[in-house]
């Protein structure tokens, strides 16, 4: 028996990185997986094949988290394909580390659209299905960057993730009475394509602050998220 047997999970931005590790861990616990990413390319197709090889139903959908119409459409499609939606992980996100003087208005708007509005859009789109079922678990992936400004970190990334923390607390309050749990996982620095782009200088500054002396792994995050997704939580 897996912790998530019979459940269907949506994981956004799961073609690679933390989202993919969450999808794999969910599949190992018996969940069927619908995942989204900007494009379903060879890499994303391979993710779907890896998931299917674990004996669950899995499908990747091209969908832009920053666009509400895309989001509403893909959620309808997933419900049609899978018949139920029990778990939503809002993982899709982007980062840049520009300072206020360097950041363009377009870059600000895009990061807010993906990291903050994207979470709201997905929650709004799954709500009718979870409300009807009177159950569900939503997990939003946020960041310790939302708590403490760092001299080399980006103003916009931290602000967008702080908004996700607030959204999570508010939604937990509003949706709890409907049987829907809403939690956030606030990750510290995790090894992924996102952190591979760091400069050596920034990496060295971050490493000084990590008592374990290593970055976290996507699997570390997935282990916590699977508990929150399960009925054990
Ligand atoms: P990543 O860059 O490896 O993966 C992000 C995924 O999201 C990619 O597959 C990408 O194509 C997808 N994506 C980006 N924009 C999208 C959009 N508009 N619509 C749909 N999909 C989109 O990054 P990583 O590290 O796996 O990050 C996953 C989440 O974890 C993000 O929300 C990130 O902010 C958060 N996080 C990451 C940390 C880290 O140190 N890596 C620390 C704290 C939070």
PDB file of C-alpha atoms and ligand atoms in Angstrom:
ATOM      1  CA  UNK A   1       0.000   0.000   0.000  1.00  0.00           C
ATOM      2  CA  UNK A   2       1.335   3.406  -0.971  1.00  0.00           C
ATOM      3  CA  UNK A   3       0.567   6.621   0.901  1.00  0.00           C
ATOM      4  CA  UNK A   4      -1.173   8.042  -2.181  1.00  0.00           C
ATOM      5  CA  UNK A   5      -2.823   4.961  -3.685  1.00  0.00           C
ATOM      6  CA  UNK A   6      -5.784   5.855  -5.915  1.00  0.00           C
ATOM      7  CA  UNK A   7      -5.173   9.598  -5.795  1.00  0.00           C
ATOM      8  CA  UNK A   8      -4.555  11.898  -8.755  1.00  0.00           C
ATOM      9  CA  UNK A   9      -1.988  14.663  -8.383  1.00  0.00           C
ATOM     10  CA  UNK A  10      -1.271  17.700 -10.511  1.00  0.00           C
ATOM     11  CA  UNK A  11       2.307  18.939 -10.268  1.00  0.00           C
ATOM     12  CA  UNK A  12       3.132  22.143 -12.156  1.00  0.00           C
ATOM     13  CA  UNK A  13       6.511  22.705 -13.808  1.00  0.00           C
ATOM     14  CA  UNK A  14       7.475  19.071 -13.308  1.00  0.00           C
ATOM     15  CA  UNK A  15       9.431  18.243 -16.459  1.00  0.00           C
ATOM     16  CA  UNK A  16      12.610  18.595 -14.382  1.00  0.00           C
ATOM     17  CA  UNK A  17      14.028  19.636 -11.017  1.00  0.00           C
ATOM     18  CA  UNK A  18      12.067  19.699  -7.774  1.00  0.00           C
ATOM     19  CA  UNK A  19       8.723  19.183  -9.550  1.00  0.00           C
ATOM     20  CA  UNK A  20       9.970  16.036 -11.251  1.00  0.00           C
ATOM     21  CA  UNK A  21      11.315  14.631  -7.961  1.00  0.00           C
ATOM     22  CA  UNK A  22       7.915  15.291  -6.351  1.00  0.00           C
ATOM     23  CA  UNK A  23       6.108  13.588  -9.240  1.00  0.00           C
ATOM     24  CA  UNK A  24       8.407  10.537  -8.991  1.00  0.00           C
ATOM     25  CA  UNK A  25       7.949  10.292  -5.212  1.00  0.00           C
ATOM     26  CA  UNK A  26       4.168  10.606  -5.585  1.00  0.00           C
ATOM     27  CA  UNK A  27       4.185   7.857  -8.240  1.00  0.00           C
ATOM     28  CA  UNK A  28       6.260   5.640  -5.943  1.00  0.00           C
ATOM     29  CA  UNK A  29       3.459   6.080  -3.371  1.00  0.00           C
ATOM     30  CA  UNK A  30       0.811   5.054  -5.916  1.00  0.00           C
ATOM     31  CA  UNK A  31      -0.536   8.394  -7.226  1.00  0.00           C
ATOM     32  CA  UNK A  32      -1.467   8.964 -10.849  1.00  0.00           C
ATOM     33  CA  UNK A  33       0.331  12.036 -12.133  1.00  0.00           C
ATOM     34  CA  UNK A  34      -0.749  14.882 -14.397  1.00  0.00           C
ATOM     35  CA  UNK A  35       2.081  17.335 -14.747  1.00  0.00           C
ATOM     36  CA  UNK A  36       2.439  20.612 -16.597  1.00  0.00           C
ATOM     37  CA  UNK A  37       5.339  22.508 -18.061  1.00  0.00           C
ATOM     38  CA  UNK A  38       5.799  25.291 -20.578  1.00  0.00           C
ATOM     39  CA  UNK A  39       6.473  22.766 -23.340  1.00  0.00           C
ATOM     40  CA  UNK A  40       6.185  19.004 -23.480  1.00  0.00           C
ATOM     41  CA  UNK A  41       9.456  18.309 -25.261  1.00  0.00           C
ATOM     42  CA  UNK A  42      11.605  15.175 -25.320  1.00  0.00           C
ATOM     43  CA  UNK A  43      12.740  15.808 -21.754  1.00  0.00           C
ATOM     44  CA  UNK A  44       9.140  16.096 -20.512  1.00  0.00           C
ATOM     45  CA  UNK A  45       8.102  13.014 -22.513  1.00  0.00           C
ATOM     46  CA  UNK A  46      10.908  11.120 -20.791  1.00  0.00           C
ATOM     47  CA  UNK A  47       9.596  12.262 -17.418  1.00  0.00           C
ATOM     48  CA  UNK A  48       6.152  10.897 -18.362  1.00  0.00           C
ATOM     49  CA  UNK A  49       7.741   7.580 -19.429  1.00  0.00           C
ATOM     50  CA  UNK A  50       9.700   7.306 -16.155  1.00  0.00           C
ATOM     51  CA  UNK A  51       6.463   7.837 -14.237  1.00  0.00           C
ATOM     52  CA  UNK A  52       4.515   5.288 -16.300  1.00  0.00           C
ATOM     53  CA  UNK A  53       7.294   2.755 -15.776  1.00  0.00           C
ATOM     54  CA  UNK A  54       6.401   2.951 -12.068  1.00  0.00           C
ATOM     55  CA  UNK A  55       2.982   1.468 -12.844  1.00  0.00           C
ATOM     56  CA  UNK A  56       0.853   4.612 -12.558  1.00  0.00           C
ATOM     57  CA  UNK A  57      -1.037   6.667 -15.124  1.00  0.00           C
ATOM     58  CA  UNK A  58       0.976   9.734 -16.128  1.00  0.00           C
ATOM     59  CA  UNK A  59       0.652  12.510 -18.692  1.00  0.00           C
ATOM     60  CA  UNK A  60       2.440  15.795 -19.374  1.00  0.00           C
ATOM     61  CA  UNK A  61       0.477  18.859 -20.489  1.00  0.00           C
ATOM     62  CA  UNK A  62       1.901  22.015 -22.086  1.00  0.00           C
ATOM     63  CA  UNK A  63       0.486  24.891 -20.058  1.00  0.00           C
ATOM     64  CA  UNK A  64       1.756  28.314 -19.040  1.00  0.00           C
ATOM     65  CA  UNK A  65       1.252  28.801 -15.299  1.00  0.00           C
ATOM     66  CA  UNK A  66       1.193  32.566 -15.858  1.00  0.00           C
ATOM     67  CA  UNK A  67      -1.946  32.398 -18.011  1.00  0.00           C
ATOM     68  CA  UNK A  68      -5.345  31.818 -16.392  1.00  0.00           C
ATOM     69  CA  UNK A  69      -7.080  30.630 -19.579  1.00  0.00           C
ATOM     70  CA  UNK A  70      -4.343  28.046 -20.161  1.00  0.00           C
ATOM     71  CA  UNK A  71      -4.617  26.931 -16.549  1.00  0.00           C
ATOM     72  CA  UNK A  72      -8.405  26.599 -16.486  1.00  0.00           C
ATOM     73  CA  UNK A  73      -8.300  24.664 -19.773  1.00  0.00           C
ATOM     74  CA  UNK A  74      -5.614  22.246 -18.630  1.00  0.00           C
ATOM     75  CA  UNK A  75      -7.356  21.534 -15.320  1.00  0.00           C
ATOM     76  CA  UNK A  76     -10.600  20.689 -17.186  1.00  0.00           C
ATOM     77  CA  UNK A  77      -8.608  18.423 -19.514  1.00  0.00           C
ATOM     78  CA  UNK A  78      -6.849  16.691 -16.609  1.00  0.00           C
ATOM     79  CA  UNK A  79     -10.165  16.094 -14.844  1.00  0.00           C
ATOM     80  CA  UNK A  80     -11.563  14.600 -18.045  1.00  0.00           C
ATOM     81  CA  UNK A  81      -8.500  12.358 -18.517  1.00  0.00           C
ATOM     82  CA  UNK A  82      -8.071  11.231 -14.890  1.00  0.00           C
ATOM     83  CA  UNK A  83     -11.618  11.517 -13.482  1.00  0.00           C
ATOM     84  CA  UNK A  84     -10.546  13.213 -10.222  1.00  0.00           C
ATOM     85  CA  UNK A  85      -8.098  15.747  -8.752  1.00  0.00           C
ATOM     86  CA  UNK A  86      -6.974  15.074  -5.183  1.00  0.00           C
ATOM     87  CA  UNK A  87      -3.643  16.874  -4.924  1.00  0.00           C
ATOM     88  CA  UNK A  88      -2.205  20.051  -6.423  1.00  0.00           C
ATOM     89  CA  UNK A  89       1.451  21.004  -6.110  1.00  0.00           C
ATOM     90  CA  UNK A  90       2.187  24.533  -7.294  1.00  0.00           C
ATOM     91  CA  UNK A  91       5.856  24.115  -8.132  1.00  0.00           C
ATOM     92  CA  UNK A  92       6.399  26.004 -11.420  1.00  0.00           C
ATOM     93  CA  UNK A  93       8.598  29.003 -10.795  1.00  0.00           C
ATOM     94  CA  UNK A  94      11.305  31.218 -12.205  1.00  0.00           C
ATOM     95  CA  UNK A  95      14.135  33.120 -10.616  1.00  0.00           C
ATOM     96  CA  UNK A  96      16.509  35.898 -11.472  1.00  0.00           C
ATOM     97  CA  UNK A  97      18.763  37.715  -9.081  1.00  0.00           C
ATOM     98  CA  UNK A  98      18.683  41.225 -10.521  1.00  0.00           C
ATOM     99  CA  UNK A  99      18.769  44.252  -8.279  1.00  0.00           C
ATOM    100  CA  UNK A 100      16.029  46.881  -8.414  1.00  0.00           C
ATOM    101  CA  UNK A 101      18.004  49.176 -10.751  1.00  0.00           C
ATOM    102  CA  UNK A 102      18.683  46.338 -13.219  1.00  0.00           C
ATOM    103  CA  UNK A 103      15.285  44.671 -13.237  1.00  0.00           C
ATOM    104  CA  UNK A 104      12.987  45.734 -16.100  1.00  0.00           C
ATOM    105  CA  UNK A 105       9.256  46.236 -15.586  1.00  0.00           C
ATOM    106  CA  UNK A 106       8.638  43.288 -17.942  1.00  0.00           C
ATOM    107  CA  UNK A 107      10.874  41.024 -15.828  1.00  0.00           C
ATOM    108  CA  UNK A 108       9.039  42.092 -12.660  1.00  0.00           C
ATOM    109  CA  UNK A 109       5.632  41.461 -14.250  1.00  0.00           C
ATOM    110  CA  UNK A 110       6.681  38.064 -15.602  1.00  0.00           C
ATOM    111  CA  UNK A 111       8.028  36.818 -12.300  1.00  0.00           C
ATOM    112  CA  UNK A 112       4.935  37.950 -10.419  1.00  0.00           C
ATOM    113  CA  UNK A 113       2.769  36.341 -13.115  1.00  0.00           C
ATOM    114  CA  UNK A 114       4.497  32.938 -12.917  1.00  0.00           C
ATOM    115  CA  UNK A 115       5.425  32.711  -9.228  1.00  0.00           C
ATOM    116  CA  UNK A 116       2.476  34.477  -7.609  1.00  0.00           C
ATOM    117  CA  UNK A 117      -0.491  34.734  -9.992  1.00  0.00           C
ATOM    118  CA  UNK A 118       0.243  31.199 -11.240  1.00  0.00           C
ATOM    119  CA  UNK A 119      -0.424  29.808  -7.756  1.00  0.00           C
ATOM    120  CA  UNK A 120      -3.692  31.743  -7.449  1.00  0.00           C
ATOM    121  CA  UNK A 121      -4.802  30.682 -10.956  1.00  0.00           C
ATOM    122  CA  UNK A 122      -4.217  26.980 -10.296  1.00  0.00           C
ATOM    123  CA  UNK A 123      -5.924  27.060  -6.896  1.00  0.00           C
ATOM    124  CA  UNK A 124      -8.923  28.819  -8.440  1.00  0.00           C
ATOM    125  CA  UNK A 125      -9.085  26.306 -11.308  1.00  0.00           C
ATOM    126  CA  UNK A 126      -9.001  23.150  -9.111  1.00  0.00           C
ATOM    127  CA  UNK A 127     -11.349  24.567  -6.495  1.00  0.00           C
ATOM    128  CA  UNK A 128     -14.671  23.500  -8.107  1.00  0.00           C
ATOM    129  CA  UNK A 129     -13.426  19.881  -8.296  1.00  0.00           C
ATOM    130  CA  UNK A 130     -12.000  19.760  -4.769  1.00  0.00           C
ATOM    131  CA  UNK A 131     -15.016  21.549  -3.307  1.00  0.00           C
ATOM    132  CA  UNK A 132     -17.397  19.084  -4.941  1.00  0.00           C
ATOM    133  CA  UNK A 133     -15.356  16.180  -3.542  1.00  0.00           C
ATOM    134  CA  UNK A 134     -15.123  17.948  -0.138  1.00  0.00           C
ATOM    135  CA  UNK A 135     -11.449  16.975   0.025  1.00  0.00           C
ATOM    136  CA  UNK A 136      -8.072  17.882  -1.397  1.00  0.00           C
ATOM    137  CA  UNK A 137      -4.524  18.860  -0.585  1.00  0.00           C
ATOM    138  CA  UNK A 138      -2.739  21.858  -2.078  1.00  0.00           C
ATOM    139  CA  UNK A 139       0.977  22.359  -1.546  1.00  0.00           C
ATOM    140  CA  UNK A 140       2.734  25.519  -2.669  1.00  0.00           C
ATOM    141  CA  UNK A 141       6.495  25.542  -3.120  1.00  0.00           C
ATOM    142  CA  UNK A 142       7.938  28.731  -1.717  1.00  0.00           C
ATOM    143  CA  UNK A 143      11.393  29.819  -0.595  1.00  0.00           C
ATOM    144  CA  UNK A 144      13.352  30.983   2.418  1.00  0.00           C
ATOM    145  CA  UNK A 145      14.242  33.907   0.102  1.00  0.00           C
ATOM    146  CA  UNK A 146      10.772  35.230   0.963  1.00  0.00           C
ATOM    147  CA  UNK A 147      11.723  35.683   4.612  1.00  0.00           C
ATOM    148  CA  UNK A 148      15.121  37.285   4.701  1.00  0.00           C
ATOM    149  CA  UNK A 149      16.587  39.628   2.100  1.00  0.00           C
ATOM    150  CA  UNK A 150      20.096  38.667   1.028  1.00  0.00           C
ATOM    151  CA  UNK A 151      22.496  41.273  -0.404  1.00  0.00           C
ATOM    152  CA  UNK A 152      22.950  39.290  -3.621  1.00  0.00           C
ATOM    153  CA  UNK A 153      19.408  37.987  -3.941  1.00  0.00           C
ATOM    154  CA  UNK A 154      16.658  39.343  -6.167  1.00  0.00           C
ATOM    155  CA  UNK A 155      14.033  41.784  -4.952  1.00  0.00           C
ATOM    156  CA  UNK A 156      11.336  40.314  -7.181  1.00  0.00           C
ATOM    157  CA  UNK A 157      11.868  36.615  -6.424  1.00  0.00           C
ATOM    158  CA  UNK A 158      11.628  37.089  -2.659  1.00  0.00           C
ATOM    159  CA  UNK A 159       8.585  39.339  -3.024  1.00  0.00           C
ATOM    160  CA  UNK A 160       6.764  36.853  -5.258  1.00  0.00           C
ATOM    161  CA  UNK A 161       7.475  33.973  -2.865  1.00  0.00           C
ATOM    162  CA  UNK A 162       6.403  36.040   0.164  1.00  0.00           C
ATOM    163  CA  UNK A 163       3.079  36.504  -1.598  1.00  0.00           C
ATOM    164  CA  UNK A 164       2.802  32.712  -1.996  1.00  0.00           C
ATOM    165  CA  UNK A 165       3.302  32.284   1.755  1.00  0.00           C
ATOM    166  CA  UNK A 166       0.469  34.744   2.419  1.00  0.00           C
ATOM    167  CA  UNK A 167      -1.797  33.117  -0.188  1.00  0.00           C
ATOM    168  CA  UNK A 168      -1.156  29.743   1.435  1.00  0.00           C
ATOM    169  CA  UNK A 169      -2.097  30.953   4.917  1.00  0.00           C
ATOM    170  CA  UNK A 170      -5.210  32.674   3.629  1.00  0.00           C
ATOM    171  CA  UNK A 171      -6.341  29.722   1.512  1.00  0.00           C
ATOM    172  CA  UNK A 172      -5.750  27.298   4.396  1.00  0.00           C
ATOM    173  CA  UNK A 173      -8.140  29.402   6.473  1.00  0.00           C
ATOM    174  CA  UNK A 174     -10.738  29.802   3.718  1.00  0.00           C
ATOM    175  CA  UNK A 175     -10.685  26.240   2.348  1.00  0.00           C
ATOM    176  CA  UNK A 176     -10.130  24.247   5.547  1.00  0.00           C
ATOM    177  CA  UNK A 177     -13.843  24.199   6.364  1.00  0.00           C
ATOM    178  CA  UNK A 178     -14.435  22.654   2.904  1.00  0.00           C
ATOM    179  CA  UNK A 179     -12.099  19.751   3.692  1.00  0.00           C
ATOM    180  CA  UNK A 180      -9.234  21.142   1.605  1.00  0.00           C
ATOM    181  CA  UNK A 181      -5.804  21.393   3.244  1.00  0.00           C
ATOM    182  CA  UNK A 182      -3.387  24.064   2.008  1.00  0.00           C
ATOM    183  CA  UNK A 183       0.285  24.046   2.996  1.00  0.00           C
ATOM    184  CA  UNK A 184       3.514  25.575   1.791  1.00  0.00           C
ATOM    185  CA  UNK A 185       6.983  24.078   1.751  1.00  0.00           C
ATOM    186  CA  UNK A 186       9.539  26.821   2.198  1.00  0.00           C
ATOM    187  CA  UNK A 187      12.710  25.455   0.617  1.00  0.00           C
ATOM    188  CA  UNK A 188      16.215  26.594   1.319  1.00  0.00           C
ATOM    189  CA  UNK A 189      18.724  26.358  -1.538  1.00  0.00           C
ATOM    190  CA  UNK A 190      18.167  23.134  -3.514  1.00  0.00           C
ATOM    191  CA  UNK A 191      20.408  21.686  -6.220  1.00  0.00           C
ATOM    192  CA  UNK A 192      18.635  22.119  -9.585  1.00  0.00           C
ATOM    193  CA  UNK A 193      18.944  23.898 -12.945  1.00  0.00           C
ATOM    194  CA  UNK A 194      17.884  27.040 -11.045  1.00  0.00           C
ATOM    195  CA  UNK A 195      20.820  26.926  -8.618  1.00  0.00           C
ATOM    196  CA  UNK A 196      23.244  25.608 -11.297  1.00  0.00           C
ATOM    197  CA  UNK A 197      22.977  29.097 -12.822  1.00  0.00           C
ATOM    198  CA  UNK A 198      24.414  30.786  -9.728  1.00  0.00           C
ATOM    199  CA  UNK A 199      27.785  32.501  -9.971  1.00  0.00           C
ATOM    200  CA  UNK A 200      30.627  30.997  -7.911  1.00  0.00           C
ATOM    201  CA  UNK A 201      30.602  34.134  -5.752  1.00  0.00           C
ATOM    202  CA  UNK A 202      26.910  33.832  -4.921  1.00  0.00           C
ATOM    203  CA  UNK A 203      27.198  30.078  -4.330  1.00  0.00           C
ATOM    204  CA  UNK A 204      30.066  30.650  -1.878  1.00  0.00           C
ATOM    205  CA  UNK A 205      28.028  33.285  -0.002  1.00  0.00           C
ATOM    206  CA  UNK A 206      25.040  30.925   0.263  1.00  0.00           C
ATOM    207  CA  UNK A 207      27.112  27.904   1.313  1.00  0.00           C
ATOM    208  CA  UNK A 208      28.541  29.856   4.263  1.00  0.00           C
ATOM    209  CA  UNK A 209      25.012  30.008   5.704  1.00  0.00           C
ATOM    210  CA  UNK A 210      24.164  26.293   5.412  1.00  0.00           C
ATOM    211  CA  UNK A 211      25.129  24.340   8.540  1.00  0.00           C
ATOM    212  CA  UNK A 212      24.945  20.982   6.687  1.00  0.00           C
ATOM    213  CA  UNK A 213      27.542  22.217   4.225  1.00  0.00           C
ATOM    214  CA  UNK A 214      25.558  21.086   1.168  1.00  0.00           C
ATOM    215  CA  UNK A 215      22.605  22.200  -0.906  1.00  0.00           C
ATOM    216  CA  UNK A 216      19.378  20.320  -0.384  1.00  0.00           C
ATOM    217  CA  UNK A 217      18.283  17.877  -3.093  1.00  0.00           C
ATOM    218  CA  UNK A 218      14.977  17.746  -4.968  1.00  0.00           C
ATOM    219  CA  UNK A 219      14.413  14.370  -3.246  1.00  0.00           C
ATOM    220  CA  UNK A 220      14.739  16.049   0.191  1.00  0.00           C
ATOM    221  CA  UNK A 221      11.874  18.354  -0.777  1.00  0.00           C
ATOM    222  CA  UNK A 222       9.782  15.541  -2.263  1.00  0.00           C
ATOM    223  CA  UNK A 223       9.967  13.559   1.001  1.00  0.00           C
ATOM    224  CA  UNK A 224       8.259  16.401   2.886  1.00  0.00           C
ATOM    225  CA  UNK A 225       5.736  17.156   0.179  1.00  0.00           C
ATOM    226  CA  UNK A 226       4.541  13.547  -0.067  1.00  0.00           C
ATOM    227  CA  UNK A 227       3.603  13.592   3.613  1.00  0.00           C
ATOM    228  CA  UNK A 228       1.603  16.815   3.219  1.00  0.00           C
ATOM    229  CA  UNK A 229      -0.185  15.354   0.198  1.00  0.00           C
ATOM    230  CA  UNK A 230      -1.170  12.199   2.050  1.00  0.00           C
ATOM    231  CA  UNK A 231      -4.065  11.499   4.418  1.00  0.00           C
ATOM    232  CA  UNK A 232      -1.425  11.145   7.177  1.00  0.00           C
ATOM    233  CA  UNK A 233      -1.216  14.953   7.179  1.00  0.00           C
TER     234      UNK A 233
HETATM  235  P1  LIG B   1      13.846  24.504 -12.291  1.00  0.00           P
HETATM  236  O1  LIG B   1      14.131  25.753 -13.063  1.00  0.00           O
HETATM  237  O2  LIG B   1      14.776  23.359 -12.387  1.00  0.00           O
HETATM  238  O3  LIG B   1      12.381  23.967 -12.632  1.00  0.00           O
HETATM  239  C1  LIG B   1      11.280  24.826 -12.776  1.00  0.00           C
HETATM  240  C2  LIG B   1      10.297  24.183 -13.729  1.00  0.00           C
HETATM  241  O4  LIG B   1       9.183  25.084 -13.892  1.00  0.00           O
HETATM  242  C3  LIG B   1      10.898  23.966 -15.126  1.00  0.00           C
HETATM  243  O5  LIG B   1      10.553  22.693 -15.619  1.00  0.00           O
HETATM  244  C4  LIG B   1      10.272  25.080 -15.944  1.00  0.00           C
HETATM  245  O6  LIG B   1      10.162  24.815 -17.330  1.00  0.00           O
HETATM  246  C5  LIG B   1       8.909  25.222 -15.275  1.00  0.00           C
HETATM  247  N1  LIG B   1       8.290  26.511 -15.546  1.00  0.00           N
HETATM  248  C6  LIG B   1       8.862  27.743 -15.511  1.00  0.00           C
HETATM  249  N2  LIG B   1       7.979  28.681 -15.865  1.00  0.00           N
HETATM  250  C7  LIG B   1       6.810  28.028 -16.107  1.00  0.00           C
HETATM  251  C8  LIG B   1       5.530  28.466 -16.523  1.00  0.00           C
HETATM  252  N3  LIG B   1       5.262  29.754 -16.779  1.00  0.00           N
HETATM  253  N4  LIG B   1       4.553  27.543 -16.682  1.00  0.00           N
HETATM  254  C9  LIG B   1       4.806  26.215 -16.460  1.00  0.00           C
HETATM  255  N5  LIG B   1       6.008  25.758 -16.072  1.00  0.00           N
HETATM  256  C10 LIG B   1       6.998  26.653 -15.912  1.00  0.00           C
HETATM  257  O7  LIG B   1      13.699  25.002 -10.794  1.00  0.00           O
HETATM  258  P2  LIG B   1      13.544  24.201  -9.413  1.00  0.00           P
HETATM  259  O8  LIG B   1      14.740  24.523  -8.610  1.00  0.00           O
HETATM  260  O9  LIG B   1      13.152  22.807  -9.654  1.00  0.00           O
HETATM  261  O10 LIG B   1      12.332  25.032  -8.769  1.00  0.00           O
HETATM  262  C11 LIG B   1      11.036  24.515  -8.559  1.00  0.00           C
HETATM  263  C12 LIG B   1      10.301  25.424  -7.589  1.00  0.00           C
HETATM  264  O11 LIG B   1      11.002  25.447  -6.342  1.00  0.00           O
HETATM  265  C13 LIG B   1      10.201  26.887  -8.050  1.00  0.00           C
HETATM  266  O12 LIG B   1       8.948  27.414  -7.676  1.00  0.00           O
HETATM  267  C14 LIG B   1      11.300  27.553  -7.250  1.00  0.00           C
HETATM  268  O13 LIG B   1      11.067  28.939  -7.073  1.00  0.00           O
HETATM  269  C15 LIG B   1      11.218  26.792  -5.940  1.00  0.00           C
HETATM  270  N6  LIG B   1      12.397  26.868  -5.117  1.00  0.00           N
HETATM  271  C16 LIG B   1      13.613  26.439  -5.592  1.00  0.00           C
HETATM  272  C17 LIG B   1      14.731  26.532  -4.801  1.00  0.00           C
HETATM  273  C18 LIG B   1      16.081  26.111  -5.289  1.00  0.00           C
HETATM  274  O14 LIG B   1      17.070  26.426  -4.591  1.00  0.00           O
HETATM  275  N7  LIG B   1      16.211  25.395  -6.394  1.00  0.00           N
HETATM  276  C19 LIG B   1      14.654  27.078  -3.427  1.00  0.00           C
HETATM  277  C20 LIG B   1      13.345  27.506  -3.034  1.00  0.00           C
HETATM  278  C21 LIG B   1      12.258  27.386  -3.842  1.00  0.00           C
END
